[in-house]
mmCIF file of C-alpha atoms in Angstrom:
data_model
loop_
_atom_site.group_PDB
_atom_site.id
_atom_site.type_symbol
_atom_site.label_atom_id
_atom_site.label_comp_id
_atom_site.label_asym_id
_atom_site.label_seq_id
_atom_site.Cartn_x
_atom_site.Cartn_y
_atom_site.Cartn_z
ATOM 1 C CA MET V 1 -16.992 56.049 -13.049
ATOM 2 C CA PHE V 2 -13.914 54.738 -14.733
ATOM 3 C CA ILE V 3 -12.443 51.352 -13.928
ATOM 4 C CA ALA V 4 -9.225 52.843 -12.638
ATOM 5 C CA ASP V 5 -11.227 55.120 -10.275
ATOM 6 C CA LEU V 6 -13.373 52.129 -9.179
ATOM 7 C CA PHE V 7 -10.311 50.035 -8.196
ATOM 8 C CA GLN V 8 -8.585 53.010 -6.480
ATOM 9 C CA GLU V 9 -11.658 53.584 -4.315
ATOM 10 C CA THR V 10 -11.979 49.855 -3.636
ATOM 11 C CA PHE V 11 -8.363 49.524 -2.460
ATOM 12 C CA SER V 12 -8.620 52.638 -0.395
ATOM 13 C CA ALA V 13 -11.788 51.385 1.328
ATOM 14 C CA ILE V 14 -10.188 47.968 2.088
ATOM 15 C CA PHE V 15 -6.825 49.191 3.315
ATOM 16 C CA VAL V 16 -8.134 52.065 5.381
ATOM 17 C CA ASN V 17 -9.211 49.448 7.979
ATOM 18 C CA LYS V 18 -6.472 46.910 7.579
ATOM 19 C CA ALA V 19 -7.152 44.958 10.826
ATOM 20 C CA ARG V 20 -10.916 44.703 10.172
ATOM 21 C CA SER V 21 -10.419 43.650 6.522
ATOM 22 C CA GLY V 22 -7.742 41.072 7.547
ATOM 23 C CA LEU V 23 -9.988 39.470 10.181
ATOM 24 C CA THR V 24 -12.926 39.416 7.757
ATOM 25 C CA MET V 25 -10.863 37.716 5.067
ATOM 26 C CA LEU V 26 -9.527 35.161 7.589
ATOM 27 C CA GLY V 27 -12.588 32.968 7.252
ATOM 28 C CA ILE V 28 -12.363 32.823 3.419
ATOM 29 C CA VAL V 29 -8.591 32.250 3.656
ATOM 30 C CA ILE V 30 -9.068 29.196 5.929
ATOM 31 C CA GLY V 31 -11.938 27.960 3.889
ATOM 32 C CA ILE V 32 -10.080 28.105 0.484
ATOM 33 C CA GLY V 33 -6.960 26.755 2.073
ATOM 34 C CA SER V 34 -8.847 23.825 3.598
ATOM 35 C CA VAL V 35 -10.533 23.010 0.290
ATOM 36 C CA ILE V 36 -7.261 23.132 -1.628
ATOM 37 C CA ALA V 37 -5.495 20.877 0.976
ATOM 38 C CA MET V 38 -8.381 18.343 1.192
ATOM 39 C CA ILE V 39 -8.703 18.023 -2.535
ATOM 40 C CA SER V 40 -4.884 17.604 -2.854
ATOM 41 C CA ILE V 41 -4.890 14.828 -0.240
ATOM 42 C CA GLY V 42 -7.815 13.077 -1.995
ATOM 43 C CA GLN V 43 -6.259 13.339 -5.466
ATOM 44 C CA GLY V 44 -2.859 12.294 -4.107
ATOM 45 C CA ALA V 45 -4.447 9.196 -2.476
ATOM 46 C CA GLN V 46 -6.282 8.385 -5.773
ATOM 47 C CA GLY V 47 -3.088 8.643 -7.773
ATOM 48 C CA SER V 48 -1.172 6.516 -5.270
ATOM 49 C CA ILE V 49 -3.837 3.740 -5.163
ATOM 50 C CA GLU V 50 -4.238 3.669 -8.989
ATOM 51 C CA SER V 51 -0.440 3.481 -9.430
ATOM 52 C CA SER V 52 -0.260 0.689 -6.902
ATOM 53 C CA ILE V 53 -2.975 -1.344 -8.670
ATOM 54 C CA GLN V 54 -1.327 -0.665 -12.053
ATOM 55 C CA SER V 55 2.019 -1.930 -10.729
ATOM 56 C CA ILE V 56 0.723 -5.425 -9.939
ATOM 57 C CA GLY V 57 0.612 -6.171 -13.618
ATOM 58 C CA SER V 58 -0.858 -5.235 -16.999
ATOM 59 C CA ASN V 59 -3.971 -6.736 -18.616
ATOM 60 C CA LEU V 60 -4.394 -8.724 -15.333
ATOM 61 C CA ILE V 61 -7.311 -10.850 -14.340
ATOM 62 C CA LEU V 62 -7.488 -12.272 -10.844
ATOM 63 C CA ILE V 63 -9.465 -15.428 -9.957
ATOM 64 C CA MET V 64 -10.065 -16.002 -6.267
ATOM 65 C CA PRO V 65 -12.190 -18.504 -4.335
ATOM 66 C CA GLY V 66 -15.660 -17.326 -3.692
ATOM 67 C CA PHE V 67 -18.548 -18.525 -1.563
ATOM 68 C CA GLN V 68 -18.417 -22.293 -1.079
ATOM 69 C CA ARG V 69 -21.922 -23.731 -0.789
ATOM 70 C CA GLY V 70 -23.003 -27.171 0.258
ATOM 71 C CA PHE V 71 -26.277 -29.011 -0.351
ATOM 72 C CA SER V 72 -28.004 -26.822 2.243
ATOM 73 C CA GLN V 73 -27.014 -23.738 0.184
ATOM 74 C CA VAL V 74 -25.263 -22.334 3.325
ATOM 75 C CA SER V 75 -22.163 -20.530 2.173
ATOM 76 C CA SER V 76 -18.851 -20.530 4.121
ATOM 77 C CA GLY V 77 -16.807 -17.436 4.507
ATOM 78 C CA ARG V 78 -14.493 -16.250 1.694
ATOM 79 C CA GLY V 79 -11.427 -16.741 3.816
ATOM 80 C CA ALA V 80 -12.268 -20.386 4.397
ATOM 81 C CA ALA V 81 -13.104 -21.143 0.726
ATOM 82 C CA THR V 82 -10.679 -23.627 -0.930
ATOM 83 C CA THR V 83 -12.349 -24.110 -4.246
ATOM 84 C CA LEU V 84 -9.438 -23.394 -6.697
ATOM 85 C CA THR V 85 -6.620 -25.856 -7.414
ATOM 86 C CA GLN V 86 -3.539 -26.130 -9.505
ATOM 87 C CA ALA V 87 -5.562 -28.258 -11.985
ATOM 88 C CA ASP V 88 -7.860 -25.168 -12.553
ATOM 89 C CA ALA V 89 -4.856 -23.056 -13.423
ATOM 90 C CA ASP V 90 -3.544 -25.782 -15.812
ATOM 91 C CA ALA V 91 -6.925 -25.988 -17.462
ATOM 92 C CA ILE V 92 -7.064 -22.247 -17.991
ATOM 93 C CA GLN V 93 -3.597 -22.297 -19.533
ATOM 94 C CA LYS V 94 -4.533 -25.104 -21.846
ATOM 95 C CA GLU V 95 -8.152 -24.202 -22.805
ATOM 96 C CA ILE V 96 -8.149 -20.374 -23.000
ATOM 97 C CA THR V 97 -6.197 -19.457 -26.074
ATOM 98 C CA LEU V 98 -6.115 -15.726 -25.501
ATOM 99 C CA THR V 99 -4.179 -16.018 -22.226
ATOM 100 C CA LYS V 100 -0.544 -15.048 -22.319
ATOM 101 C CA ALA V 101 0.481 -16.477 -18.913
ATOM 102 C CA VAL V 102 -1.127 -18.109 -15.899
ATOM 103 C CA ALA V 103 0.352 -17.973 -12.399
ATOM 104 C CA PRO V 104 -1.408 -19.765 -9.547
ATOM 105 C CA GLU V 105 -0.312 -18.868 -5.964
ATOM 106 C CA ILE V 106 -1.003 -19.747 -2.349
ATOM 107 C CA SER V 107 -0.261 -16.981 0.193
ATOM 108 C CA ARG V 108 -0.389 -16.705 3.977
ATOM 109 C CA ARG V 109 1.411 -14.804 6.641
ATOM 110 C CA TYR V 110 4.124 -16.609 8.699
ATOM 111 C CA GLN V 111 6.721 -15.807 11.218
ATOM 112 C CA VAL V 112 10.187 -15.821 9.592
ATOM 113 C CA THR V 113 13.508 -15.941 11.448
ATOM 114 C CA ALA V 114 17.101 -15.409 10.278
ATOM 115 C CA LYS V 115 20.293 -14.787 12.206
ATOM 116 C CA GLY V 116 18.457 -13.866 15.442
ATOM 117 C CA LYS V 117 16.057 -11.504 13.737
ATOM 118 C CA ASN V 118 12.452 -12.252 12.923
ATOM 119 C CA THR V 119 9.583 -10.700 11.026
ATOM 120 C CA ASN V 120 5.946 -11.569 10.207
ATOM 121 C CA THR V 121 5.437 -11.315 6.438
ATOM 122 C CA GLN V 122 3.471 -12.675 3.530
ATOM 123 C CA ILE V 123 4.735 -15.965 2.069
ATOM 124 C CA VAL V 124 3.605 -16.457 -1.523
ATOM 125 C CA GLY V 125 4.060 -19.886 -2.975
ATOM 126 C CA THR V 126 4.029 -19.556 -6.791
ATOM 127 C CA VAL V 127 5.541 -20.615 -10.156
ATOM 128 C CA ALA V 128 8.286 -19.427 -12.419
ATOM 129 C CA VAL V 129 6.048 -17.332 -14.673
ATOM 130 C CA TYR V 130 4.818 -15.209 -11.689
ATOM 131 C CA PRO V 131 7.289 -12.199 -12.284
ATOM 132 C CA GLU V 132 6.042 -11.801 -15.874
ATOM 133 C CA VAL V 133 2.349 -11.826 -14.810
ATOM 134 C CA ARG V 134 2.713 -9.590 -11.757
ATOM 135 C CA ASN V 135 5.324 -7.194 -13.112
ATOM 136 C CA ILE V 136 8.056 -8.175 -10.715
ATOM 137 C CA GLN V 137 11.722 -7.632 -11.471
ATOM 138 C CA ILE V 138 14.749 -9.293 -9.852
ATOM 139 C CA ASP V 139 17.347 -7.060 -8.252
ATOM 140 C CA ASN V 140 19.820 -9.710 -7.199
ATOM 141 C CA GLY V 141 20.121 -13.514 -7.823
ATOM 142 C CA SER V 142 17.263 -15.327 -9.572
ATOM 143 C CA PHE V 143 13.524 -16.139 -9.151
ATOM 144 C CA ILE V 144 11.937 -19.512 -8.671
ATOM 145 C CA SER V 145 12.389 -21.818 -11.616
ATOM 146 C CA ASP V 146 10.257 -24.660 -13.000
ATOM 147 C CA GLN V 147 12.847 -27.148 -11.598
ATOM 148 C CA ASN V 148 12.456 -25.652 -8.120
ATOM 149 C CA VAL V 149 8.597 -26.226 -8.340
ATOM 150 C CA VAL V 150 8.938 -29.746 -9.684
ATOM 151 C CA GLY V 151 11.695 -30.716 -7.225
ATOM 152 C CA LEU V 152 9.946 -29.261 -4.077
ATOM 153 C CA SER V 153 13.056 -27.128 -3.566
ATOM 154 C CA LYS V 154 13.245 -25.167 -0.254
ATOM 155 C CA VAL V 155 14.451 -21.923 -1.831
ATOM 156 C CA ALA V 156 13.099 -18.361 -1.230
ATOM 157 C CA VAL V 157 13.180 -14.963 -3.010
ATOM 158 C CA LEU V 158 12.945 -12.016 -0.699
ATOM 159 C CA GLY V 159 11.212 -8.695 -1.157
ATOM 160 C CA PRO V 160 13.408 -5.637 -0.340
ATOM 161 C CA THR V 161 11.579 -4.832 2.882
ATOM 162 C CA THR V 162 11.863 -8.443 4.139
ATOM 163 C CA ARG V 163 15.548 -8.442 3.183
ATOM 164 C CA ASP V 164 16.039 -5.259 5.264
ATOM 165 C CA ASP V 165 14.084 -6.620 8.162
ATOM 166 C CA LEU V 166 16.019 -9.938 8.381
ATOM 167 C CA PHE V 167 19.516 -9.104 7.170
ATOM 168 C CA GLY V 168 19.806 -5.282 7.278
ATOM 169 C CA GLU V 169 19.452 -2.625 4.619
ATOM 170 C CA GLY V 170 21.716 -3.006 1.520
ATOM 171 C CA THR V 171 23.056 -6.417 2.414
ATOM 172 C CA ASN V 172 23.402 -9.364 0.031
ATOM 173 C CA PRO V 173 21.535 -12.401 1.576
ATOM 174 C CA ILE V 174 22.011 -14.692 -1.436
ATOM 175 C CA GLY V 175 22.969 -18.155 -0.047
ATOM 176 C CA ALA V 176 21.826 -17.336 3.500
ATOM 177 C CA SER V 177 19.297 -19.538 5.317
ATOM 178 C CA ILE V 178 15.906 -18.386 6.668
ATOM 179 C CA ARG V 179 13.317 -20.409 8.721
ATOM 180 C CA ILE V 180 9.655 -20.297 7.837
ATOM 181 C CA ASN V 181 7.215 -22.199 10.017
ATOM 182 C CA HIS V 182 10.135 -24.386 11.329
ATOM 183 C CA VAL V 183 11.289 -25.240 7.749
ATOM 184 C CA ASP V 184 14.674 -23.950 6.522
ATOM 185 C CA PHE V 185 14.831 -22.214 3.132
ATOM 186 C CA LYS V 186 17.864 -20.977 1.110
ATOM 187 C CA VAL V 187 17.735 -17.457 -0.253
ATOM 188 C CA ILE V 188 18.281 -17.346 -4.008
ATOM 189 C CA GLY V 189 17.143 -13.860 -4.928
ATOM 190 C CA VAL V 190 15.899 -10.436 -3.989
ATOM 191 C CA THR V 191 13.275 -8.479 -5.961
ATOM 192 C CA LYS V 192 13.368 -4.816 -6.902
ATOM 193 C CA SER V 193 11.288 -2.364 -4.859
ATOM 194 C CA LYS V 194 7.796 -1.649 -6.145
ATOM 195 C CA GLY V 195 7.014 1.002 -3.614
ATOM 196 C CA GLY V 196 4.079 1.182 -1.196
ATOM 197 C CA SER V 197 3.969 0.601 2.480
ATOM 198 C CA GLY V 198 1.831 -0.924 5.204
ATOM 199 C CA PHE V 199 0.011 -4.333 5.355
ATOM 200 C CA GLY V 200 -0.379 -4.589 1.582
ATOM 201 C CA SER V 201 3.157 -3.667 0.559
ATOM 202 C CA GLN V 202 4.421 -5.597 -2.433
ATOM 203 C CA ASP V 203 8.024 -5.310 -1.068
ATOM 204 C CA ASP V 204 7.151 -7.029 2.308
ATOM 205 C CA VAL V 205 6.927 -10.543 0.879
ATOM 206 C CA ILE V 206 8.784 -13.872 0.426
ATOM 207 C CA PHE V 207 8.333 -16.037 -2.696
ATOM 208 C CA VAL V 208 8.790 -19.802 -2.503
ATOM 209 C CA PRO V 209 7.916 -22.581 -4.959
ATOM 210 C CA LEU V 210 4.188 -23.417 -5.044
ATOM 211 C CA SER V 211 4.579 -27.106 -4.490
ATOM 212 C CA THR V 212 6.940 -26.449 -1.491
ATOM 213 C CA ALA V 213 4.456 -24.051 0.074
ATOM 214 C CA GLN V 214 1.555 -26.508 -0.394
ATOM 215 C CA ARG V 215 3.514 -29.489 0.994
ATOM 216 C CA PHE V 216 5.552 -28.012 3.887
ATOM 217 C CA LEU V 217 3.672 -24.761 4.830
ATOM 218 C CA ALA V 218 -0.062 -25.092 4.034
ATOM 219 C CA GLY V 219 -0.362 -28.811 4.004
ATOM 220 C CA ASP V 220 -3.025 -28.634 1.268
ATOM 221 C CA THR V 221 -3.256 -28.506 -2.563
ATOM 222 C CA TYR V 222 -5.488 -25.568 -3.027
ATOM 223 C CA VAL V 223 -4.487 -22.114 -4.352
ATOM 224 C CA THR V 224 -5.640 -18.771 -3.071
ATOM 225 C CA THR V 225 -5.316 -16.739 -6.359
ATOM 226 C CA ILE V 226 -4.828 -17.522 -10.017
ATOM 227 C CA SER V 227 -3.375 -14.526 -11.891
ATOM 228 C CA VAL V 228 -3.981 -14.475 -15.645
ATOM 229 C CA GLU V 229 -2.282 -12.092 -17.987
ATOM 230 C CA ALA V 230 -4.368 -11.428 -21.117
ATOM 231 C CA MET V 231 -2.867 -11.051 -24.621
ATOM 232 C CA ASP V 232 -4.100 -7.467 -24.845
ATOM 233 C CA GLN V 233 -6.603 -5.151 -23.147
ATOM 234 C CA ASN V 234 -9.283 -5.773 -25.831
ATOM 235 C CA SER V 235 -9.488 -9.417 -25.110
ATOM 236 C CA MET V 236 -9.902 -9.158 -21.331
ATOM 237 C CA VAL V 237 -13.731 -9.279 -21.298
ATOM 238 C CA THR V 238 -13.722 -12.353 -23.679
ATOM 239 C CA ILE V 239 -11.173 -14.095 -21.502
ATOM 240 C CA GLN V 240 -13.084 -13.318 -18.319
ATOM 241 C CA GLN V 241 -16.239 -14.916 -19.725
ATOM 242 C CA GLU V 242 -14.348 -17.968 -21.116
ATOM 243 C CA ILE V 243 -12.708 -18.544 -17.710
ATOM 244 C CA SER V 244 -16.001 -18.243 -15.934
ATOM 245 C CA ASP V 245 -17.612 -20.813 -18.279
ATOM 246 C CA LEU V 246 -14.628 -23.203 -17.985
ATOM 247 C CA LEU V 247 -14.520 -23.133 -14.177
ATOM 248 C CA LEU V 248 -18.308 -23.596 -13.891
ATOM 249 C CA GLN V 249 -18.006 -26.676 -16.105
ATOM 250 C CA ARG V 250 -15.096 -27.997 -14.114
ATOM 251 C CA HIS V 251 -16.819 -27.416 -10.766
ATOM 252 C CA ASN V 252 -20.146 -28.921 -12.043
ATOM 253 C CA ILE V 253 -22.030 -25.755 -11.409
ATOM 254 C CA SER V 254 -24.994 -25.015 -13.732
ATOM 255 C CA ASP V 255 -26.108 -21.687 -12.237
ATOM 256 C CA PRO V 256 -23.532 -18.852 -12.556
ATOM 257 C CA GLN V 257 -25.076 -17.205 -9.542
ATOM 258 C CA LEU V 258 -23.832 -20.163 -7.434
ATOM 259 C CA ALA V 259 -20.247 -19.931 -8.617
ATOM 260 C CA ASP V 260 -17.662 -20.866 -6.012
ATOM 261 C CA PHE V 261 -15.125 -18.374 -7.395
ATOM 262 C CA GLN V 262 -14.989 -14.718 -8.307
ATOM 263 C CA ILE V 263 -13.177 -13.030 -11.172
ATOM 264 C CA LEU V 264 -11.858 -9.501 -10.905
ATOM 265 C CA ASN V 265 -10.721 -7.442 -13.858
ATOM 266 C CA GLN V 266 -7.837 -5.025 -13.166
ATOM 267 C CA GLN V 267 -9.655 -2.137 -14.788
ATOM 268 C CA ASP V 268 -12.668 -2.794 -12.643
ATOM 269 C CA ILE V 269 -10.502 -2.618 -9.555
ATOM 270 C CA VAL V 270 -9.061 0.706 -10.754
ATOM 271 C CA GLN V 271 -12.460 2.140 -11.385
ATOM 272 C CA THR V 272 -13.817 1.052 -8.126
ATOM 273 C CA ALA V 273 -10.874 2.575 -6.242
ATOM 274 C CA SER V 274 -11.275 5.797 -8.243
ATOM 275 C CA THR V 275 -14.973 6.004 -7.355
ATOM 276 C CA VAL V 276 -14.240 5.459 -3.685
ATOM 277 C CA THR V 277 -11.411 8.048 -3.549
ATOM 278 C CA ASN V 278 -13.540 10.568 -5.483
ATOM 279 C CA THR V 279 -16.371 10.184 -2.988
ATOM 280 C CA PHE V 280 -13.841 10.572 -0.088
ATOM 281 C CA THR V 281 -12.350 13.718 -1.754
ATOM 282 C CA MET V 282 -15.795 15.278 -2.294
ATOM 283 C CA LEU V 283 -16.664 14.506 1.408
ATOM 284 C CA LEU V 284 -13.561 16.198 2.701
ATOM 285 C CA ALA V 285 -13.972 19.218 0.355
ATOM 286 C CA SER V 286 -17.611 19.601 1.402
ATOM 287 C CA ILE V 287 -16.715 19.639 5.112
ATOM 288 C CA ALA V 288 -13.993 22.242 4.396
ATOM 289 C CA GLY V 289 -16.417 24.228 2.293
ATOM 290 C CA ILE V 290 -18.636 24.840 5.299
ATOM 291 C CA SER V 291 -16.034 27.315 6.539
ATOM 292 C CA LEU V 292 -16.466 29.246 3.206
ATOM 293 C CA ILE V 293 -20.145 29.904 4.170
ATOM 294 C CA VAL V 294 -19.033 31.146 7.540
ATOM 295 C CA GLY V 295 -16.424 33.357 5.869
ATOM 296 C CA GLY V 296 -19.092 34.699 3.442
ATOM 297 C CA ILE V 297 -21.326 35.725 6.286
ATOM 298 C CA GLY V 298 -18.343 37.598 7.789
ATOM 299 C CA ILE V 299 -17.900 39.444 4.473
ATOM 300 C CA MET V 300 -21.574 40.457 4.457
ATOM 301 C CA ASN V 301 -21.423 41.659 8.072
ATOM 302 C CA MET V 302 -18.387 43.773 7.309
ATOM 303 C CA MET V 303 -19.986 45.251 4.186
ATOM 304 C CA LEU V 304 -23.208 46.186 6.023
ATOM 305 C CA THR V 305 -21.076 47.914 8.686
ATOM 306 C CA THR V 306 -19.233 49.718 5.950
ATOM 307 C CA VAL V 307 -22.385 50.934 4.298
ATOM 308 C CA THR V 308 -23.665 52.291 7.686
ATOM 309 C CA GLU V 309 -20.311 54.022 8.341
ATOM 310 C CA ARG V 310 -20.186 55.664 4.828
ATOM 311 C CA THR V 311 -23.864 56.656 4.626
ATOM 312 C CA ARG V 312 -22.980 60.389 4.410
ATOM 313 C CA GLU V 313 -20.372 59.625 1.737
ATOM 314 C CA ILE V 314 -23.034 57.721 -0.305
ATOM 315 C CA GLY V 315 -25.379 60.642 0.081
ATOM 316 C CA LEU V 316 -22.697 63.108 -1.101
ATOM 317 C CA ARG V 317 -21.902 60.925 -4.173
ATOM 318 C CA LYS V 318 -25.486 60.772 -5.167
ATOM 319 C CA ALA V 319 -25.909 64.535 -4.636
ATOM 320 C CA ILE V 320 -23.175 65.283 -7.179
ATOM 321 C CA GLY V 321 -24.587 62.874 -9.758
ATOM 322 C CA ALA V 322 -23.583 59.322 -8.938
ATOM 323 C CA LYS V 323 -26.215 56.811 -10.094
ATOM 324 C CA LYS V 324 -27.609 53.822 -8.269
ATOM 325 C CA LYS V 325 -25.697 51.411 -10.448
ATOM 326 C CA ASP V 326 -22.386 53.262 -9.652
ATOM 327 C CA ILE V 327 -22.937 52.883 -5.859
ATOM 328 C CA ASN V 328 -24.060 49.215 -6.416
ATOM 329 C CA LEU V 329 -20.972 48.471 -8.509
ATOM 330 C CA GLN V 330 -18.599 50.158 -6.040
ATOM 331 C CA PHE V 331 -19.702 48.111 -2.976
ATOM 332 C CA LEU V 332 -20.077 44.933 -4.980
ATOM 333 C CA THR V 333 -16.501 45.309 -6.233
ATOM 334 C CA GLU V 334 -15.281 45.813 -2.686
ATOM 335 C CA ALA V 335 -16.933 42.528 -1.636
ATOM 336 C CA ILE V 336 -15.539 40.596 -4.602
ATOM 337 C CA MET V 337 -12.003 42.142 -4.102
ATOM 338 C CA LEU V 338 -12.071 40.976 -0.448
ATOM 339 C CA THR V 339 -12.876 37.414 -1.402
ATOM 340 C CA PHE V 340 -10.539 37.382 -4.378
ATOM 341 C CA ILE V 341 -7.515 38.512 -2.284
ATOM 342 C CA SER V 342 -8.615 35.887 0.279
ATOM 343 C CA GLY V 343 -8.674 33.271 -2.446
ATOM 344 C CA ILE V 344 -5.104 34.083 -3.502
ATOM 345 C CA ILE V 345 -3.885 33.750 0.055
ATOM 346 C CA GLY V 346 -6.017 30.630 0.613
ATOM 347 C CA VAL V 347 -4.545 28.845 -2.380
ATOM 348 C CA PHE V 348 -0.979 29.609 -1.101
ATOM 349 C CA LEU V 349 -2.023 28.398 2.359
ATOM 350 C CA GLY V 350 -3.525 25.192 0.926
ATOM 351 C CA TRP V 351 -0.463 24.544 -1.197
ATOM 352 C CA LEU V 352 1.750 25.079 1.865
ATOM 353 C CA VAL V 353 -0.260 22.753 4.100
ATOM 354 C CA SER V 354 -0.173 20.134 1.309
ATOM 355 C CA LEU V 355 3.586 20.339 1.169
ATOM 356 C CA ILE V 356 3.917 20.015 4.999
ATOM 357 C CA ILE V 357 1.524 17.007 5.114
ATOM 358 C CA SER V 358 3.418 15.328 2.287
ATOM 359 C CA HIS V 359 6.898 16.019 3.754
ATOM 360 C CA PHE V 360 6.245 15.280 7.432
ATOM 361 C CA GLY V 361 3.145 13.000 7.198
ATOM 362 C CA GLY V 362 4.326 10.769 4.359
ATOM 363 C CA ILE V 363 0.973 11.120 2.633
ATOM 364 C CA ALA V 364 1.024 11.745 -1.148
ATOM 365 C CA THR V 365 -0.652 14.993 -2.219
ATOM 366 C CA GLN V 366 -1.421 16.477 -5.608
ATOM 367 C CA ILE V 367 -2.548 20.045 -6.351
ATOM 368 C CA SER V 368 -4.266 20.285 -9.726
ATOM 369 C CA LEU V 369 -5.106 23.392 -11.836
ATOM 370 C CA SER V 370 -8.747 22.552 -11.743
ATOM 371 C CA SER V 371 -8.826 22.674 -7.882
ATOM 372 C CA ILE V 372 -7.222 26.162 -8.018
ATOM 373 C CA ILE V 373 -9.707 27.418 -10.611
ATOM 374 C CA LEU V 374 -12.508 25.959 -8.566
ATOM 375 C CA ALA V 375 -11.255 27.780 -5.469
ATOM 376 C CA PHE V 376 -11.110 31.107 -7.281
ATOM 377 C CA GLY V 377 -14.526 30.531 -8.755
ATOM 378 C CA VAL V 378 -16.031 29.785 -5.364
ATOM 379 C CA SER V 379 -14.406 32.794 -3.765
ATOM 380 C CA ALA V 380 -15.655 35.131 -6.482
ATOM 381 C CA ALA V 381 -19.182 33.553 -6.171
ATOM 382 C CA ILE V 382 -19.141 34.187 -2.442
ATOM 383 C CA GLY V 383 -18.179 37.788 -3.029
ATOM 384 C CA ILE V 384 -21.098 38.296 -5.410
ATOM 385 C CA ILE V 385 -23.628 36.419 -3.250
ATOM 386 C CA PHE V 386 -22.741 37.872 0.187
ATOM 387 C CA GLY V 387 -21.910 41.334 -1.288
ATOM 388 C CA TYR V 388 -25.057 41.796 -3.252
ATOM 389 C CA TYR V 389 -27.397 42.744 -0.386
ATOM 390 C CA PRO V 390 -25.120 45.328 1.231
ATOM 391 C CA ALA V 391 -24.431 46.875 -2.250
ATOM 392 C CA ARG V 392 -28.147 47.066 -3.029
ATOM 393 C CA ARG V 393 -28.879 48.589 0.391
ATOM 394 C CA ALA V 394 -26.202 51.224 -0.263
ATOM 395 C CA ALA V 395 -27.593 51.937 -3.763
ATOM 396 C CA GLY V 396 -31.108 52.334 -2.456
ATOM 397 C CA LEU V 397 -30.317 55.063 0.150
ATOM 398 C CA ASN V 398 -32.134 58.387 -0.212
ATOM 399 C CA PRO V 399 -29.483 61.086 -0.833
ATOM 400 C CA ILE V 400 -31.166 63.666 1.407
ATOM 401 C CA GLU V 401 -31.636 61.317 4.308
ATOM 402 C CA ALA V 402 -28.129 59.918 3.800
ATOM 403 C CA LEU V 403 -26.639 63.519 4.035
ATOM 404 C CA ARG V 404 -28.577 64.099 7.251
ATOM 405 C CA TYR V 405 -27.313 60.752 8.743
ATOM 406 C CA GLU V 406 -25.211 61.270 11.960
#
């Protein structure tokens, strides 16, 4: 049998019962479409999270308070830990030579009011070098200066989301007054948007001088995070170890396991986030893949029905010289063709669903070539696996008994 004859017979067999073929393919179409959509959502989420982490700075090391243990070795919660101070940040800046910049900060959420409007946002008390370390750019006005920190100035720099919430979108709030925790601050600048949304948005924030936040808002001298920018990516591991040794010495802790601080490397955060999102993507794809098995069973059921209906045809073909491998190849090709067409429609359906979710749901999606190749590979494999038994059954029919079949 020539290849052209094989495909002609295959298409004739599929399209002679359009309704039945369409309903049979529906399971594979939904399965492939679901897998494509789920993988695109997972990959979109991974890209969005990695981009968000990369946007907080480059070659960044974050030092945060860890478990705080007393003589009884009973640790307090991380949120209650106040083990880092401005002096620790100054020591890191002075002692660790491979650091490019060090920016301590204290952050907490407060209710903020201005001109009859109010919002609950993150207040970050920090120093002048913070924009360099955390990759922040000023859109209007200026950032906090060293003089503001030394002079306990009551000045504030707004994130674009906070600016919109308090003064309206596109307005210029420079020189306006806002009230944070019953203390008046003068707006001196607005930062550029960094994207992102929700509770952790880097645009929904207000920056004030570190000393002012400690004196008038927190009423304490501790810091909640020390951000360190390394000279380059190769020196990050060395700096991380040197900072750990320095803080252990300053806090009089001999056992590193009892450290009252934790150090996070930016690359470690990215890798952890990637691992989590990959697991999430595989879980979603596995759930969607169950429908592919159901669709494959539908393909097998249809092919078995087809073999029964065409028993006399099979007998006639064998009587005029068709071999077992020709019959086997013909029915196996029909099964693979059904799943292949279903795969094409399923990829288009998954792409369409991804666009709809991205447009109306606001969720980032990303369709990769690898997911499309995987979908086609899976659909072809389903055709071979679930079409093998019907094809073998057709090839094994006795031609005389097949011709007598009513």
